[in-house]
Short mmCIF file of C-alpha atoms (C1' of nucleotides) and ligand atoms in Angstrom, two decimals:
data_model
loop_
_atom_site.label_atom_id
_atom_site.label_comp_id
_atom_site.label_asym_id
_atom_site.label_seq_id
_atom_site.Cartn_x
_atom_site.Cartn_y
_atom_site.Cartn_z
CA MET A 1 19.79 1.04 -15.97
CA THR A 2 18.63 2.19 -12.61
CA SER A 3 21.06 0.05 -10.73
CA GLY A 4 23.79 1.18 -13.05
CA SER A 5 26.51 -0.17 -10.84
CA SER A 6 29.90 -0.71 -12.31
CA LYS A 7 30.92 -2.74 -9.31
CA GLY A 8 31.76 -6.30 -10.01
CA LEU A 9 30.21 -7.84 -6.92
CA GLU A 10 31.27 -11.31 -6.08
CA GLY A 11 30.97 -13.12 -9.33
CA THR A 12 28.56 -15.58 -7.79
CA ALA A 13 25.44 -16.45 -9.69
CA THR A 14 22.82 -15.03 -7.39
CA PRO A 15 19.29 -16.39 -7.44
CA VAL A 16 17.85 -12.88 -7.56
CA GLY A 17 18.47 -9.34 -8.73
CA PHE A 18 20.94 -6.72 -7.53
CA ALA A 19 23.61 -8.58 -9.45
CA HIS A 20 25.28 -7.09 -12.45
CA HIS A 21 23.75 -8.60 -15.54
CA ASP A 22 23.08 -8.13 -19.21
CA HIS A 23 19.93 -6.10 -18.85
CA GLY A 24 19.25 -6.01 -22.55
CA THR A 25 17.84 -9.49 -22.44
CA CYS A 26 15.60 -8.78 -19.45
CA VAL A 27 13.02 -6.85 -21.45
CA ALA A 28 13.10 -9.03 -24.54
CA ASP A 29 13.02 -12.30 -22.63
CA GLY A 30 10.30 -11.06 -20.31
CA LEU A 31 8.06 -9.96 -23.15
CA ALA A 32 8.65 -13.17 -25.05
CA ALA A 33 7.82 -15.27 -22.03
CA ALA A 34 4.66 -13.28 -21.42
CA GLU A 35 3.60 -13.63 -25.02
CA THR A 36 4.06 -17.37 -24.95
CA ARG A 37 2.28 -17.66 -21.67
CA CYS A 38 -0.72 -15.63 -22.79
CA GLU A 39 -1.03 -17.56 -26.00
CA LYS A 40 -0.98 -20.83 -24.12
CA LYS A 41 -3.64 -19.68 -21.69
CA ASN A 42 -5.70 -17.96 -24.34
CA LEU A 43 -5.30 -14.53 -22.82
CA ARG A 44 -5.27 -11.32 -24.81
CA PHE A 45 -1.85 -9.72 -24.56
CA THR A 46 -3.06 -6.39 -25.89
CA PRO A 47 -0.84 -3.44 -26.81
CA VAL A 48 -1.43 -1.54 -23.60
CA ARG A 49 -0.79 -4.61 -21.46
CA ARG A 50 2.32 -5.35 -23.39
CA LYS A 51 3.51 -1.78 -23.07
CA VAL A 52 2.99 -1.74 -19.31
CA LEU A 53 4.93 -4.95 -18.92
CA GLU A 54 7.68 -3.51 -21.10
CA ILE A 55 7.80 -0.40 -18.92
CA LEU A 56 8.08 -2.53 -15.82
CA LEU A 57 10.70 -4.81 -17.31
CA GLN A 58 12.90 -1.85 -18.10
CA GLU A 59 13.56 -1.32 -14.41
CA HIS A 60 14.40 -3.62 -11.59
CA ARG A 61 12.40 -1.51 -9.23
CA ALA A 62 8.78 -0.86 -8.48
CA LEU A 63 6.89 1.83 -10.37
CA GLY A 64 3.77 3.58 -9.15
CA ALA A 65 0.64 3.35 -11.25
CA TYR A 66 0.81 7.03 -12.07
CA THR A 67 4.40 6.85 -13.19
CA ILE A 68 3.37 4.09 -15.55
CA LEU A 69 0.40 6.15 -16.63
CA ASP A 70 2.67 9.06 -17.53
CA ARG A 71 4.72 6.84 -19.76
CA LEU A 72 1.63 5.36 -21.36
CA ARG A 73 0.44 8.84 -22.19
CA ASP A 74 3.79 9.61 -23.80
CA GLU A 75 3.34 6.53 -25.95
CA GLY A 76 -0.08 7.58 -27.13
CA PHE A 77 -2.24 5.44 -24.89
CA GLY A 78 -5.08 6.68 -22.71
CA SER A 79 -4.13 9.00 -19.90
CA GLN A 80 -6.68 8.22 -17.23
CA PRO A 81 -5.89 6.08 -14.16
CA PRO A 82 -8.03 3.09 -15.18
CA VAL A 83 -5.88 2.59 -18.25
CA ALA A 84 -2.89 1.83 -16.08
CA TYR A 85 -4.75 0.03 -13.32
CA ARG A 86 -6.56 -2.29 -15.70
CA ALA A 87 -3.38 -3.34 -17.40
CA LEU A 88 -1.68 -3.81 -14.04
CA ASP A 89 -4.61 -5.84 -12.74
CA PHE A 90 -4.29 -8.13 -15.72
CA LEU A 91 -0.55 -8.56 -15.30
CA VAL A 92 -0.83 -9.19 -11.57
CA ALA A 93 -3.78 -11.55 -11.96
CA HIS A 94 -1.84 -13.70 -14.38
CA GLY A 95 1.47 -13.67 -12.57
CA LEU A 96 3.33 -11.42 -14.96
CA ALA A 97 3.79 -8.67 -12.40
CA HIS A 98 3.54 -8.18 -8.66
CA LYS A 99 2.42 -5.39 -6.40
CA ILE A 100 4.84 -4.30 -3.72
CA GLU A 101 2.46 -3.44 -0.90
CA ARG A 102 5.04 -1.58 1.08
CA LEU A 103 5.56 0.84 -1.81
CA ASN A 104 2.13 0.88 -3.40
CA ALA A 105 3.95 0.13 -6.60
CA PHE A 106 4.41 -2.59 -9.19
CA ILE A 107 7.22 -4.67 -10.59
CA ALA A 108 7.56 -7.20 -13.38
CA CYS A 109 7.70 -10.79 -12.23
CA ALA A 110 11.19 -12.22 -12.32
CA HIS A 111 10.03 -15.83 -12.56
CA PRO A 112 7.11 -15.87 -14.96
CA GLY A 113 5.62 -19.21 -15.69
CA GLU A 114 6.40 -20.73 -12.35
CA ASN A 115 3.66 -20.88 -9.78
CA HIS A 116 5.19 -19.13 -6.84
CA ALA A 117 4.70 -17.13 -3.67
CA PRO A 118 7.05 -14.22 -4.25
CA ALA A 119 9.21 -12.52 -1.64
CA PHE A 120 10.95 -9.22 -2.20
CA MET A 121 14.00 -7.36 -1.01
CA ILE A 122 13.67 -3.61 -1.29
CA CYS A 123 16.69 -1.31 -1.07
CA ARG A 124 15.76 1.88 0.74
CA LEU A 125 18.72 3.71 -0.78
CA CYS A 126 18.49 2.97 -4.48
CA ASP A 127 14.90 1.67 -4.63
CA SER A 128 15.91 -1.45 -6.49
CA VAL A 129 13.84 -4.53 -5.81
CA ALA A 130 14.84 -8.18 -6.10
CA GLU A 131 12.39 -11.04 -6.23
CA ALA A 132 13.10 -14.33 -4.53
CA HIS A 133 11.18 -17.52 -4.72
CA SER A 134 9.46 -17.90 -1.41
CA VAL A 135 7.98 -21.03 -0.06
CA VAL A 136 9.24 -19.16 2.97
CA ALA A 137 6.15 -17.88 4.67
CA LYS A 138 4.07 -20.78 3.52
CA GLY A 139 6.49 -23.01 5.34
CA ALA A 140 7.29 -21.07 8.48
CA LEU A 141 4.25 -18.92 9.03
CA GLY A 142 2.31 -21.80 7.58
CA THR A 143 3.20 -23.92 10.54
CA ALA A 144 1.87 -21.34 12.96
CA ALA A 145 -1.21 -20.93 10.80
CA ARG A 146 -1.97 -24.65 10.73
CA ALA A 147 -1.61 -24.75 14.48
CA ILE A 148 -4.54 -22.41 14.91
CA GLY A 149 -6.49 -23.45 11.84
CA PHE A 150 -5.90 -20.42 9.66
CA ARG A 151 -6.01 -21.20 5.94
CA ILE A 152 -3.40 -19.17 4.08
CA GLU A 153 -4.36 -18.23 0.54
CA ARG A 154 -1.86 -15.56 -0.29
CA THR A 155 1.22 -14.09 1.32
CA VAL A 156 2.97 -10.76 1.31
CA VAL A 157 6.65 -11.03 2.17
CA GLU A 158 8.75 -7.93 1.73
CA ALA A 159 12.10 -7.17 3.31
CA GLU A 160 13.32 -3.60 3.43
CA GLY A 161 17.00 -2.83 3.84
CA VAL A 162 20.16 -2.07 1.95
CA CYS A 163 21.25 -3.93 -1.17
CA PRO A 164 24.83 -5.13 -1.64
CA ASN A 165 25.66 -2.37 -4.10
CA CYS A 166 24.52 0.40 -1.78
CA ALA A 167 26.07 -1.22 1.30
CA GLU A 168 29.39 -1.09 -0.45
CA LYS A 169 29.03 2.56 -1.37
CA ALA A 170 27.59 3.76 1.92
CA PRO A 171 28.47 1.32 4.68
CA GLU A 172 27.87 3.99 7.32
CA LYS A 173 24.20 4.59 6.82
CA VAL A 174 23.09 1.78 9.05
CA SER A 175 20.55 3.27 11.40
CA VAL A 176 16.88 3.55 10.65
CA MET B 1 -14.40 0.86 2.64
CA THR B 2 -12.73 0.95 5.96
CA SER B 3 -15.51 2.93 7.49
CA GLY B 4 -18.65 1.25 8.57
CA SER B 5 -18.83 -2.41 9.38
CA SER B 6 -20.30 -4.33 6.51
CA LYS B 7 -19.90 -7.87 7.67
CA GLY B 8 -22.52 -9.62 9.70
CA LEU B 9 -20.81 -10.68 12.85
CA GLU B 10 -23.84 -10.25 15.05
CA GLY B 11 -24.72 -13.88 14.96
CA THR B 12 -22.02 -15.02 17.32
CA ALA B 13 -20.57 -13.88 20.58
CA THR B 14 -17.15 -13.66 18.98
CA PRO B 15 -16.84 -10.11 17.75
CA VAL B 16 -13.33 -10.29 16.45
CA GLY B 17 -10.09 -12.13 16.84
CA PHE B 18 -9.47 -15.78 16.20
CA ALA B 19 -9.61 -17.12 19.70
CA HIS B 20 -12.24 -16.56 22.33
CA HIS B 21 -10.87 -14.47 25.15
CA ASP B 22 -11.79 -11.99 27.82
CA HIS B 23 -11.60 -8.91 25.66
CA GLY B 24 -12.22 -6.57 28.55
CA THR B 25 -8.64 -6.85 29.66
CA CYS B 26 -7.22 -6.24 26.18
CA VAL B 27 -7.82 -2.50 26.24
CA ALA B 28 -6.89 -1.91 29.86
CA ASP B 29 -3.78 -4.05 29.74
CA GLY B 30 -2.67 -2.56 26.45
CA LEU B 31 -3.02 0.99 27.68
CA ALA B 32 -1.27 0.22 30.93
CA ALA B 33 1.62 -1.43 29.15
CA ALA B 34 1.94 1.53 26.79
CA GLU B 35 1.91 3.98 29.64
CA THR B 36 4.64 2.13 31.47
CA ARG B 37 6.67 1.81 28.32
CA CYS B 38 6.45 5.49 27.44
CA GLU B 39 7.37 6.55 30.93
CA LYS B 40 10.39 4.31 30.89
CA LYS B 41 11.55 5.66 27.54
CA ASN B 42 10.68 9.24 28.34
CA LEU B 43 8.10 9.49 25.59
CA ARG B 44 5.06 11.75 25.74
CA PHE B 45 1.97 9.59 25.80
CA THR B 46 -0.33 12.48 24.96
CA PRO B 47 -4.15 12.32 25.10
CA VAL B 48 -4.58 11.92 21.36
CA ARG B 49 -1.95 9.20 21.18
CA ARG B 50 -3.53 7.41 24.08
CA LYS B 51 -6.96 7.71 22.49
CA VAL B 52 -5.80 6.29 19.19
CA LEU B 53 -4.21 3.33 20.91
CA GLU B 54 -7.41 2.80 22.86
CA ILE B 55 -9.42 2.85 19.64
CA LEU B 56 -7.10 0.29 18.09
CA LEU B 57 -7.11 -1.93 21.16
CA GLN B 58 -10.88 -2.12 21.06
CA GLU B 59 -10.73 -4.21 17.89
CA HIS B 60 -8.67 -7.14 16.82
CA ARG B 61 -8.64 -5.89 13.30
CA ALA B 62 -6.96 -3.17 11.34
CA LEU B 63 -8.54 0.26 11.15
CA GLY B 64 -7.91 2.80 8.44
CA ALA B 65 -6.51 6.17 9.45
CA TYR B 66 -9.74 7.87 8.46
CA THR B 67 -11.89 5.53 10.50
CA ILE B 68 -9.73 6.41 13.46
CA LEU B 69 -10.01 10.06 12.56
CA ASP B 70 -13.80 9.80 12.60
CA ARG B 71 -13.72 8.42 16.11
CA LEU B 72 -11.27 11.05 17.23
CA ARG B 73 -13.60 13.73 15.99
CA ASP B 74 -16.45 12.15 17.95
CA GLU B 75 -14.30 12.36 21.05
CA GLY B 76 -13.55 16.02 20.57
CA PHE B 77 -10.08 15.77 19.10
CA GLY B 78 -8.97 17.41 15.88
CA SER B 79 -10.55 16.23 12.68
CA GLN B 80 -7.79 16.73 10.13
CA PRO B 81 -5.87 13.74 8.72
CA PRO B 82 -2.50 14.65 10.24
CA VAL B 83 -4.01 14.40 13.70
CA ALA B 84 -4.59 10.70 13.17
CA TYR B 85 -1.47 10.05 11.11
CA ARG B 86 0.82 11.73 13.60
CA ALA B 87 -0.52 9.72 16.48
CA LEU B 88 -0.27 6.56 14.41
CA ASP B 89 3.28 7.40 13.38
CA PHE B 90 4.19 7.73 17.02
CA LEU B 91 2.58 4.44 17.98
CA VAL B 92 4.16 2.59 15.07
CA ALA B 93 7.57 4.16 15.64
CA HIS B 94 7.60 2.97 19.21
CA GLY B 95 6.20 -0.48 18.65
CA LEU B 96 2.78 0.12 20.15
CA ALA B 97 0.98 -0.41 16.85
CA HIS B 98 1.69 -1.83 13.41
CA LYS B 99 0.68 -0.92 9.91
CA ILE B 100 -0.85 -3.67 7.81
CA GLU B 101 0.52 -2.77 4.40
CA ARG B 102 -1.88 -5.01 2.55
CA LEU B 103 -4.83 -3.10 4.01
CA ASN B 104 -3.38 0.37 4.40
CA ALA B 105 -4.61 0.13 7.95
CA PHE B 106 -3.37 -0.06 11.50
CA ILE B 107 -3.63 -2.42 14.43
CA ALA B 108 -2.52 -2.33 18.06
CA CYS B 109 0.53 -4.41 18.78
CA ALA B 110 -0.28 -7.66 20.49
CA HIS B 111 3.15 -8.06 22.04
CA PRO B 112 4.20 -4.62 23.28
CA GLY B 113 7.50 -4.39 25.03
CA GLU B 114 9.09 -7.22 23.15
CA ASN B 115 11.39 -6.35 20.30
CA HIS B 116 9.89 -8.30 17.45
CA ALA B 117 9.41 -8.64 13.73
CA PRO B 118 5.65 -9.07 13.48
CA ALA B 119 3.79 -11.33 11.07
CA PHE B 120 0.07 -11.14 10.49
CA MET B 121 -2.79 -13.37 9.46
CA ILE B 122 -5.64 -11.49 7.85
CA CYS B 123 -9.06 -13.06 7.42
CA ARG B 124 -10.61 -11.91 4.16
CA LEU B 125 -14.09 -12.82 5.39
CA CYS B 126 -14.34 -11.17 8.81
CA ASP B 127 -11.39 -8.78 8.56
CA SER B 128 -9.94 -9.93 11.84
CA VAL B 129 -6.18 -9.86 12.14
CA ALA B 130 -3.94 -11.96 14.34
CA GLU B 131 -0.37 -11.09 15.12
CA ALA B 132 2.29 -13.74 15.42
CA HIS B 133 5.84 -13.41 16.53
CA SER B 134 7.91 -13.78 13.44
CA VAL B 135 11.54 -14.59 13.29
CA VAL B 136 10.15 -16.18 10.16
CA ALA B 137 11.35 -14.00 7.34
CA LYS B 138 14.48 -13.05 9.17
CA GLY B 139 15.32 -16.70 9.29
CA ALA B 140 14.23 -17.97 5.90
CA LEU B 141 14.39 -14.93 3.68
CA GLY B 142 17.32 -13.90 5.80
CA THR B 143 19.30 -16.83 4.52
CA ALA B 144 18.67 -15.81 0.94
CA ALA B 145 19.48 -12.22 1.82
CA ARG B 146 22.79 -13.08 3.44
CA ALA B 147 23.71 -15.15 0.43
CA ILE B 148 23.60 -12.09 -1.79
CA GLY B 149 24.67 -9.52 0.77
CA PHE B 150 21.35 -7.78 1.33
CA ARG B 151 21.03 -6.28 4.80
CA ILE B 152 17.49 -6.66 6.10
CA GLU B 153 16.33 -3.88 8.38
CA ARG B 154 12.60 -4.41 8.46
CA THR B 155 10.20 -7.04 7.21
CA VAL B 156 6.59 -7.09 6.11
CA VAL B 157 5.01 -10.50 6.49
CA GLU B 158 1.28 -10.74 5.97
CA ALA B 159 -0.75 -13.83 5.19
CA GLU B 160 -4.21 -13.44 3.76
CA GLY B 161 -6.75 -16.21 4.05
CA VAL B 162 -9.58 -17.53 6.16
CA CYS B 163 -9.53 -17.66 9.94
CA PRO B 164 -10.69 -20.74 11.86
CA ASN B 165 -13.99 -19.16 12.86
CA CYS B 166 -14.94 -18.24 9.32
CA ALA B 167 -13.71 -21.53 7.89
CA GLU B 168 -16.14 -23.26 10.21
CA LYS B 169 -19.05 -21.10 9.17
CA ALA B 170 -18.34 -21.01 5.44
CA PRO B 171 -16.20 -23.98 4.43
CA GLU B 172 -17.38 -23.60 0.84
CA LYS B 173 -15.86 -20.24 0.03
CA VAL B 174 -12.55 -21.62 -1.02
CA SER B 175 -11.92 -19.78 -4.23
CA VAL B 176 -8.88 -17.58 -4.50
"C1'" DA C 1 -21.81 -10.56 -44.25
"C1'" DT C 2 -24.04 -9.21 -40.37
"C1'" DG C 3 -25.74 -8.41 -36.11
"C1'" DA C 4 -25.62 -9.84 -31.05
"C1'" DG C 5 -22.89 -10.22 -26.93
"C1'" DG C 6 -18.85 -9.91 -24.33
"C1'" DA C 7 -14.20 -8.09 -23.58
"C1'" DA C 8 -11.30 -4.22 -23.70
"C1'" DT C 9 -10.52 0.77 -23.90
"C1'" DG C 10 -11.24 5.91 -23.41
"C1'" DT C 11 -12.75 9.55 -20.46
"C1'" DA C 12 -14.61 12.09 -16.63
"C1'" DA C 13 -15.60 12.42 -12.02
"C1'" DC C 14 -15.00 10.92 -7.53
"C1'" DG C 15 -13.09 8.65 -3.18
"C1'" DT C 16 -9.34 7.31 -0.18
"C1'" DT C 17 -4.77 7.55 1.74
"C1'" DA C 18 -0.73 10.29 2.94
"C1'" DT C 19 2.51 14.21 3.25
"C1'" DA C 20 4.48 19.14 2.78
"C1'" DC C 21 4.82 23.26 4.72
"C1'" DA C 22 3.56 27.28 7.36
"C1'" DA C 23 2.02 28.85 11.80
"C1'" DT C 24 1.97 28.33 16.57
"C1'" DC C 25 3.10 26.88 21.15
"C1'" DA C 26 6.20 25.37 25.20
"C1'" DC C 27 10.09 25.86 27.27
"C1'" DA C 28 14.95 26.79 28.27
"C1'" DT C 29 18.48 30.30 28.25
"C1'" DG C 30 20.84 34.87 28.48
"C1'" DC D 1 11.61 40.15 29.39
"C1'" DA D 2 13.41 38.81 24.95
"C1'" DT D 3 14.81 35.14 22.03
"C1'" DG D 4 16.28 30.81 19.99
"C1'" DT D 5 15.02 25.97 19.62
"C1'" DG D 6 12.28 22.01 19.06
"C1'" DA D 7 7.79 19.98 19.33
"C1'" DT D 8 3.10 20.35 18.05
"C1'" DT D 9 -0.92 21.86 15.39
"C1'" DG D 10 -3.48 23.74 11.19
"C1'" DT D 11 -4.15 24.05 6.31
"C1'" DA D 12 -3.55 22.82 1.81
"C1'" DT D 13 -2.36 19.58 -1.48
"C1'" DA D 14 -0.17 15.44 -3.37
"C1'" DA D 15 -0.39 10.53 -4.30
"C1'" DC D 16 -2.97 6.46 -4.84
"C1'" DG D 17 -7.13 4.06 -6.29
"C1'" DT D 18 -12.19 3.34 -7.83
"C1'" DT D 19 -16.72 4.01 -10.07
"C1'" DA D 20 -19.50 4.95 -13.90
"C1'" DC D 21 -20.61 5.04 -18.47
"C1'" DA D 22 -19.94 5.59 -23.43
"C1'" DT D 23 -17.34 3.60 -27.22
"C1'" DT D 24 -14.68 0.37 -29.80
"C1'" DC D 25 -12.99 -4.10 -30.86
"C1'" DC D 26 -13.35 -9.22 -31.04
"C1'" DT D 27 -15.70 -13.49 -31.71
"C1'" DC D 28 -19.10 -16.20 -33.02
"C1'" DA D 29 -23.68 -17.83 -34.44
"C1'" DT D 30 -26.97 -16.83 -37.55
ZN1 ZN E 1 17.82 -6.59 -15.96
ZN1 ZN E 2 20.45 -0.27 -3.29
ZN1 ZN E 3 -9.33 -8.85 22.89
ZN1 ZN E 4 -12.50 -14.60 9.85
#
DNA sequence: ATGAGGAATGTAACGTTATACAATCACATG
DNA sequence: CATGTGATTGTATAACGTTACATTCCTCAT
């Protein structure tokens, strides 16, 4: 609902967010996938973990831990920081959510189940975030890393800019 | 956690950084380059800004704002957070330093003067950080971005892993 | 069933990182 | 000199994250 754009965009099937889509299925599908995944791996998909993932799935943008905590409180869960951080740690550890380092905030994974190195595009105008598959840095930076003998274990790839929806609405705001 | 060195580097002659080099010139050259650059762009390279850059240049790793603040205090500068953050903001804004988002910490730019999109390799064992030129994400993620109409303005590319020096010393610690 | 042990949760207190806003200073202009 | 303007500094507080410990909830072997 946060994107809320009524613009049609180019009808192309984009590999990542920003595109107009039937958001109703996002939450349901995401929760179902997580449930399946946890069952398969023998992980406990507890109520609070499920709720946090649901909260994240409701938005295609990153939410701070304390924003999540507020919503947990409203739902009758604990109201202290560890409640949110523990659930988030679980989700991140098992690939159901990601942390956006640039924002100190979290977002539901858009490609659960697949083993991936995520890359993100963050709109500075509407705060929406899209996740792309990214062999990217592993390939390009990876070459440089191999050259000097650095062993990459994890990558953070985040692009900040203006999403197609916002660019259309405010083409002038170019400078940073 | 950023304050106080906890890792035992004393064993070797390589304090920080991946490659052996004459570190004496790092600080002097970096300060000289910054001075020139500020003069050319009519920027005020004030004592506190200069000091912060000097502090950063002394290490090839990222320092937290409060670690820097501690050192500023020791040198007789102000001791309140904004003193450090304002100097850091200046240095980052003008390409003399970078923020490592993954660490919430700062490092002197290794390629001042050049207009670049930096990428970093962070050793999780010795905390050293190496900066690489990175057309990387602009090229690879950039392709994906163009495909959907996202305009990239800034990129964060950070690889976490084990540097060549540490890999040599502790080849066993592979776990992720 | 039952009690032991480990995982998960609830709660309080604390630590770290970052910014908002008011006050002040430096300087140019009338 | 008086005054407006923009940069700089000082103070308080917001935002983000962790530690510690008591309690509850599973699971499993007696
Ligand atoms: Zn959706
Ligand atoms: Zn946008
Ligand atoms: Zn050096
Ligand atoms: Zn290392």
